Every structure is written in structure tokens, then in C-alpha cells.
Coordinates of C-alpha atoms in Angstrom, one line a residue:
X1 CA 0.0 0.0 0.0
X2 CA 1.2 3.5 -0.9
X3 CA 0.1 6.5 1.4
X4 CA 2.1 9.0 -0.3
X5 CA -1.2 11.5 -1.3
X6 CA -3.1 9.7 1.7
X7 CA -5.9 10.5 3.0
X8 CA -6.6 11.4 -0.9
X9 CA -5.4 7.7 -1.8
X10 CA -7.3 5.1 -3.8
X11 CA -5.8 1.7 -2.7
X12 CA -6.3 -2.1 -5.1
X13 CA -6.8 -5.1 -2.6
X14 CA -6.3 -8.3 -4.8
X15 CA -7.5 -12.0 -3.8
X16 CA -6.3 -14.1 -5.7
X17 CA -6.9 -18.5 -6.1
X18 CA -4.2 -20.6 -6.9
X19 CA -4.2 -24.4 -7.1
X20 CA -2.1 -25.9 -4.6
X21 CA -0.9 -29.3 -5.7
X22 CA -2.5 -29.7 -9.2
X23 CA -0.5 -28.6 -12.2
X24 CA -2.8 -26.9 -14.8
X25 CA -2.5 -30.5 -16.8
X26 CA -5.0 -32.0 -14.2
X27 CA -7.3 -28.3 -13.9
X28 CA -7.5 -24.8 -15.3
X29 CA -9.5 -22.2 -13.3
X30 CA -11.9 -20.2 -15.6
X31 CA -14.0 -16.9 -14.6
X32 CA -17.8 -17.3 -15.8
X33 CA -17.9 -15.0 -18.7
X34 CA -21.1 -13.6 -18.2
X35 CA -21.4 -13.0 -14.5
X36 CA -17.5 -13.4 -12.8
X37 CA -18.1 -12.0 -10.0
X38 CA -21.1 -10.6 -7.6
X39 CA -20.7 -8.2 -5.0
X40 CA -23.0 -7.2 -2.4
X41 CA -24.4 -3.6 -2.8
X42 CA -25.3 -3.3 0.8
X43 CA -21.6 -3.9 2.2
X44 CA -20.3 -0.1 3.4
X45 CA -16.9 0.6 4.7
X46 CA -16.4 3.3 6.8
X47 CA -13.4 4.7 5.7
X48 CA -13.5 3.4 2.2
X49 CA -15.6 3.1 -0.9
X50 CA -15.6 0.6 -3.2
X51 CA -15.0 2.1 -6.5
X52 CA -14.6 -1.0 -8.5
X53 CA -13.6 -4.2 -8.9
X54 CA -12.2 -6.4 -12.2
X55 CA -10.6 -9.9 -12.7
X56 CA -7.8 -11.8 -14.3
X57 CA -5.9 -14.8 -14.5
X58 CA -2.9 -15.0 -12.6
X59 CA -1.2 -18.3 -13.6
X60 CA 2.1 -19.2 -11.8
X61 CA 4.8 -20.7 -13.8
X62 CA 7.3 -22.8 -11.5
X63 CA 10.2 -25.2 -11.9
X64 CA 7.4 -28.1 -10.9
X65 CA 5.2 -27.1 -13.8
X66 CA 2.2 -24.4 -14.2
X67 CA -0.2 -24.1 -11.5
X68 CA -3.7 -22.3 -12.1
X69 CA -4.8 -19.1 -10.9
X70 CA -7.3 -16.9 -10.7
X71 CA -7.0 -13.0 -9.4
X72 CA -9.8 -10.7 -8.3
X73 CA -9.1 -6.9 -8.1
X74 CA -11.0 -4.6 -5.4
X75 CA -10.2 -0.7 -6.2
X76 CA -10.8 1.1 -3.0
X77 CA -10.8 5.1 -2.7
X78 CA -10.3 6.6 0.9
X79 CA -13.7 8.8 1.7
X80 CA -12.6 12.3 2.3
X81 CA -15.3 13.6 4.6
X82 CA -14.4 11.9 7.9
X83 CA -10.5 13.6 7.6
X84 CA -12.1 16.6 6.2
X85 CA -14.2 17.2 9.4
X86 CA -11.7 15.9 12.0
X87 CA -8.6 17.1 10.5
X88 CA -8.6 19.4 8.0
X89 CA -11.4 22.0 9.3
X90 CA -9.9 22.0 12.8
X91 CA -6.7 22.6 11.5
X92 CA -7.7 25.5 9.8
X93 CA -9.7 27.0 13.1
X94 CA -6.1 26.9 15.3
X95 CA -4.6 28.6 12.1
X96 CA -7.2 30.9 12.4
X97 CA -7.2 31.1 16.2
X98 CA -3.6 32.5 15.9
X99 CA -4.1 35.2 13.6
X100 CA -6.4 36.9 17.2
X101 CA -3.3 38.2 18.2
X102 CA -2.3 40.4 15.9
X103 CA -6.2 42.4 16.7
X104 CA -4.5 42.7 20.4
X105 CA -2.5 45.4 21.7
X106 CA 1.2 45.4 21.5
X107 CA 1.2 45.7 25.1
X108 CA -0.3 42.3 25.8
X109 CA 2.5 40.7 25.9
X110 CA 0.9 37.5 28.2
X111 CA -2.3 37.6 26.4
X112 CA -0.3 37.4 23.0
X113 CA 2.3 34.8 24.2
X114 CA 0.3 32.5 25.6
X115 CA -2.7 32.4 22.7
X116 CA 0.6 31.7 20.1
X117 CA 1.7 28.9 22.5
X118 CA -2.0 27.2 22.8
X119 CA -2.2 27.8 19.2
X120 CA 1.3 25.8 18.6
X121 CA 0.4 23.1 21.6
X122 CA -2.9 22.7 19.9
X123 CA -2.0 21.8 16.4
X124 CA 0.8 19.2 17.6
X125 CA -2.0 17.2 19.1
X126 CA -4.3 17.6 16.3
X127 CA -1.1 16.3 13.8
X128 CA -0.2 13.3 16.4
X129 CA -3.7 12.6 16.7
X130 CA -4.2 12.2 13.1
X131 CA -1.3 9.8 12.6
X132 CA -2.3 7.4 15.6
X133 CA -4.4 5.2 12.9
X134 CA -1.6 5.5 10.3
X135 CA 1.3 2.7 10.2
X136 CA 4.7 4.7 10.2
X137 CA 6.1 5.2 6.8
X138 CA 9.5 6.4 5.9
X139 CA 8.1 9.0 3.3
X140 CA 6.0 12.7 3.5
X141 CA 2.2 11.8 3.2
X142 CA 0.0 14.6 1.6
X143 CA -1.7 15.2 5.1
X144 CA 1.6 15.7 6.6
X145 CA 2.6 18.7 4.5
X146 CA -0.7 20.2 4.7
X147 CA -0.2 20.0 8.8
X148 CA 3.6 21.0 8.4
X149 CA 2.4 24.0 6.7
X150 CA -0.1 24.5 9.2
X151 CA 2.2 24.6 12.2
X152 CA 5.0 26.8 10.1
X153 CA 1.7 29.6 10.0
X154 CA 1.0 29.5 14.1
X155 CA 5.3 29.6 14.5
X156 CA 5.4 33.0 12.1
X157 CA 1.9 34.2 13.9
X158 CA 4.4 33.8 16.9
X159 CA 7.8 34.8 15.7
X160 CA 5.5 38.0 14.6
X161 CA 4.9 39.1 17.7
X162 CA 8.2 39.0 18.8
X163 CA 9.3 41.3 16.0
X164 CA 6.6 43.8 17.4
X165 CA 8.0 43.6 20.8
X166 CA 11.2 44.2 19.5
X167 CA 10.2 47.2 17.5
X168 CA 8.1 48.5 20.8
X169 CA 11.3 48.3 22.8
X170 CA 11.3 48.3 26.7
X171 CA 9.5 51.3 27.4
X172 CA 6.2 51.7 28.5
X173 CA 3.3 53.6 26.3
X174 CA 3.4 57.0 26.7
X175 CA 2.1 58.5 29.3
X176 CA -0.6 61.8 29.4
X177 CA 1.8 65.1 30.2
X178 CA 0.9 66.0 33.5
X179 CA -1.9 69.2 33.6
X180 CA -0.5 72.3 34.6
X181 CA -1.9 73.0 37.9
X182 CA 0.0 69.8 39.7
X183 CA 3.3 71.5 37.7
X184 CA 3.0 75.1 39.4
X185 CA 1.2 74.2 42.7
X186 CA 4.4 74.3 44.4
X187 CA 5.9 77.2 42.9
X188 CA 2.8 79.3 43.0
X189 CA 3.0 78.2 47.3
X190 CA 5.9 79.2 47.3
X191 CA 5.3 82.9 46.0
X192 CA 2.7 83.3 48.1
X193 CA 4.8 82.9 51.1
X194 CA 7.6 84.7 50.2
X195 CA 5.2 87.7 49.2
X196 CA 3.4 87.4 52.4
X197 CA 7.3 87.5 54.2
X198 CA 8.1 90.9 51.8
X199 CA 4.6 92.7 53.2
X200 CA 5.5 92.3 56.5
X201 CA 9.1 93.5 57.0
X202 CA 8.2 96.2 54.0
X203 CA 6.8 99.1 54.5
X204 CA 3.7 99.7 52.2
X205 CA 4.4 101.8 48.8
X206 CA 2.8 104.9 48.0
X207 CA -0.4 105.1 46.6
X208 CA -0.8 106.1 42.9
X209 CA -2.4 106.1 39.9
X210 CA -1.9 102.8 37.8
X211 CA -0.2 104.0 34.7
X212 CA -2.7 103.5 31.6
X213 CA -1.9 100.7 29.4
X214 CA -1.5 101.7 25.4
X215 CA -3.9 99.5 23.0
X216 CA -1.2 97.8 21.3
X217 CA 0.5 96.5 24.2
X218 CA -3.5 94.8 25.4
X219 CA -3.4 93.4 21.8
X220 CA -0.3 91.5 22.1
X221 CA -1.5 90.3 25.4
X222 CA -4.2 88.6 24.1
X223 CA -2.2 87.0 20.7
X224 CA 0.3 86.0 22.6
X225 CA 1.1 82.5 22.7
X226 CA 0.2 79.6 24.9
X227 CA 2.6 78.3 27.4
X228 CA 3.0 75.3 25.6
X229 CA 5.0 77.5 23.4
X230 CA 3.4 76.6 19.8
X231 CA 0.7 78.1 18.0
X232 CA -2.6 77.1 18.8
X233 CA -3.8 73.6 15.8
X234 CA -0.9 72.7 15.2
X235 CA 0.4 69.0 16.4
X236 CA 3.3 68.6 18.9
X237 CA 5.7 66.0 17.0
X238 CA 5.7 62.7 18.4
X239 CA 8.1 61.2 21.2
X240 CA 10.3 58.3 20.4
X241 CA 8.1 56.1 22.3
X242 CA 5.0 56.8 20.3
X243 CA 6.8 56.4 17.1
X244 CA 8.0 52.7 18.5
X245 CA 4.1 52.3 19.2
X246 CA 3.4 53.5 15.5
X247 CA 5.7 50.9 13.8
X248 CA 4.5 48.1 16.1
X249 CA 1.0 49.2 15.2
X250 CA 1.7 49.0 11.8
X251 CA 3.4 45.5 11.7
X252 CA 0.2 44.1 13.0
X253 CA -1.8 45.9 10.6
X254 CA 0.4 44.4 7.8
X255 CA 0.1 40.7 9.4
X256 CA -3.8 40.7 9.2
X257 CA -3.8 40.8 5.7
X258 CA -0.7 39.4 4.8
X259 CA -1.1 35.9 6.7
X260 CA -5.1 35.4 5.9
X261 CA -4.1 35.9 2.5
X262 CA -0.5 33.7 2.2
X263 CA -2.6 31.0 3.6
X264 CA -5.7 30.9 1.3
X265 CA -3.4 31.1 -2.0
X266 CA -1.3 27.9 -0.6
X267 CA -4.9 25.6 0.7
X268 CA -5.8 26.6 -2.7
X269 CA -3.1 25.1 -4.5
X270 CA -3.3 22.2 -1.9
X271 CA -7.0 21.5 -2.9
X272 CA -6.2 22.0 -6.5
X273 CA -3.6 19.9 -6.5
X274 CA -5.3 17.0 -5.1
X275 CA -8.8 17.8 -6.9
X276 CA -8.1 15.0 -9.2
X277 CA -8.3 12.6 -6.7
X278 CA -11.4 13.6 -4.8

């Protein structure tokens, strides 16, 4: 038996009769020629069909002389749906399990790490599993590059993720600038004490009349600039941090299209490639 494109095989079972002491000089073994051979339409195997069957004559030639034969050929082909549902579909789902990452934050590192990991752990069991029925063979079965392929998509969802770490460095997000009241509490405390330490020792000034203030000095009051020290729209430029964030963002934003895609153009040429046997 050949599993090389298993479970997309189709396997030939032959029976064959052979006389075991009479030469073909005392009998010859002759298939009816209208009806050879009558099979039961009601027998069902569960994990194979029978496509067809045919005969032949199969007469050995030895050194004691020619003994008669007859040879009946069974052509069985493997039925797809059982490995379709218990294989193939929940392969894809792990596959697709993995890809959840990349829609959560950069900053999740557990969550991330450990969804890649079950993802990995998963598919391992679902390839062992679907060898345990299988005897070992020295040679690449169809189903085992379709799972090798499989596992190779969860690694990279993986290996992804530490490239996004890697871009997001060490530091943490960036953090809301603090509002300006909790920066000049202090400071404005500390005026008022030392103002309130000037009124006492000094004596008071002399009254008079506050000097009046010219209208283009009031007008520059009022344009002047905030004390963030930029014009008022326009967009502070971003810290190092948040461009990290950016490129990590980005990487992620790459990975949901480019690994959904990858994988549907290779299970297409997987199916295609293996139509011909379905």
C-alpha cells in the first residue's frame, strides 16, 4: 500500500486463487464470462468506498510445472469527509485562532504569548492525533505537509509578535503630560509665602495712579502665545516612544492581511492539486 497522497489515496486489494498441488494439466481455473463476480451492494466501509472491482488470470509458472490461478481486483478510494471534518477544518480554526493576536494590543504581551503557544500546543495534538491510525512510513504523506504547513503559519503568527515587541522596545506607552496645575502648585506656594514675608518686613508703597496701558501693548497680550510654546492647531511632534508604538501598530496591521491571505493562495493550491483525486 502507498500513502504517499493519503488520505486522498485510492488503494487495489487483490484475492487471488491458486491451485495448490495440481499442475494446470489436471485443472485450469476459468471466470464465468457472463457474470464473474457478484458483489453485495449493501456492504459499506467506513473509511472506504468501493469504486470497483475487475478480474484476471494470474497463472504461476514454476520449476514443478504451471499451476492455475485466478486474481480478483477490489479498487478502494479513501472517503474524504471523515479527515475533512476531524482534520482538515480544525486545523484551519487553530490557524485561524492564531491570527487573534495580531487584533490585540502590542502591550499584551501575556495575552499574546500565551494564545501563540496554545495555538502551537494545539496543532501538535491535532497532527499526532491524526497519525495514531496511520502505520509509520519512511516517506512525506499529503496530510503531513498540509499540517507541516499549518504549524509553520501558528510559529510566524508567533515569531510576529516577537518582532513587534522588538520594534516597541522596553518602554512603557506614553504617558498623558501632566496638567499644569499639579506642575506650578508648588511654585505658585511658594510665591505666596515669600510675598506674604516681603509685606511684612516692608513698609507699604505709596499710593498712585496705575499708569494706563496703550492698546497695542493689550493686543499683544491677548495674541500671545500659549505656554506650551506653539501656535494654537498645530500638532506637537511625536516622542520616540509613540513612534515605537506606531511601527508596532503598523506590523500588526500588515500581518492581518498578509497571513489570511498567504494561507488561502497555498490551501488553494493544496485542494487544486489534489482535486483530481477527490
Amino acid at each position: 500500500m502507498n500513502f504517499m497522497i493519503y488520505p486522498h489515496d485510492t488503494q487495489e486489494c487483490k484475492l487471488q486463487m491458486e491451485s495448490l498441488s495440481h499442475t494446470t494439466d489436471d485443472m485450469i481455473f476459468q471466470w464465468d464470462p457472463d457474470v464473474p463476480l457478484v458483489v453485495d451492494e449493501n456492504i459499506q466501509l467506513p473509511q472506504l468506498a468501493l469504486v470497483k472491482n475487475y478480474t484476471a488470470d494470474c497463472t504461476q509458472v514454476y520449476s514443478t510445472g504451471n499451476f492455475t490461478c485466478l486474481e480478483v481486483v477490489f479498487v478502494l478510494k479513501r472517503r474524504l469527509g471523515y479527515y475533512l471534518f476531524h482534520t482538515y477544518i480544525p486545523t484551519c480554526l487553530i490557524v485561524i485562532m492564531s491570527w487573534v493576536s495580531f487584533w490585540i494590543k502590542p502591550e499584551a504581551a501575556p495575552a499574546r504569548v500565551t494564545l501563540g503557544v496554545t495555538s502551537l500546543l494545539t496543532l501538535s495534538t491535532q497532527h499526532a492525533k491524526s497519525q495514531a491510525a496511520l502505520p509509520p512510513v519512511s516517506y512525506l504523506k499529503a496530510v503531513d505537509g498540509f499540517m507541516s504547513v499549518c504549524t509553520i503559519f501558528v510559529f510566524m503568527a508567533l515569531m510576529e509578535y516577537c518582532l513587534v515587541n522588538i520594534v516597541l522596545g522596553d518602554s512603557d506607552a506614553p504617558k498623558p503630560p501632566a496638567p499644569p496645575s499639579a506642575l506650578g502648585g508648588s511654585s505658585s506656594r511658594l510665591s505666596k509665602k515669600r510675598s506674604t514675608a516681603n509685606s511684612i518686613f516692608d513698609p507699604p508703597p505709596p499710593t498712585a495712579a496705575p499708569a494706563p496701558v496703550p492698546k497695542e501693548s493689550s493686543l499683544l497680550l491677548l495674541t500671545a502665545p500659549n505656554d506650551t510654546g506653539g501656535l494654537p492647531g498645530v500638532p506637537k511632534p511625536l516622542t520616540p516612544a509613540q513612534k515605537r508604538l506606531n511601527r508596532a501598530i503598523n506590523i500588526d496591521r500588515f500581518s492581518r492581511v498578509f497571513f489570511p491571505l498567504l494561507f488561502t493562495v497555498l490551501n488553494c493550491t493544496y485542494w487544486i492539486l489534489f482535486a483530481e483525486y477527490i
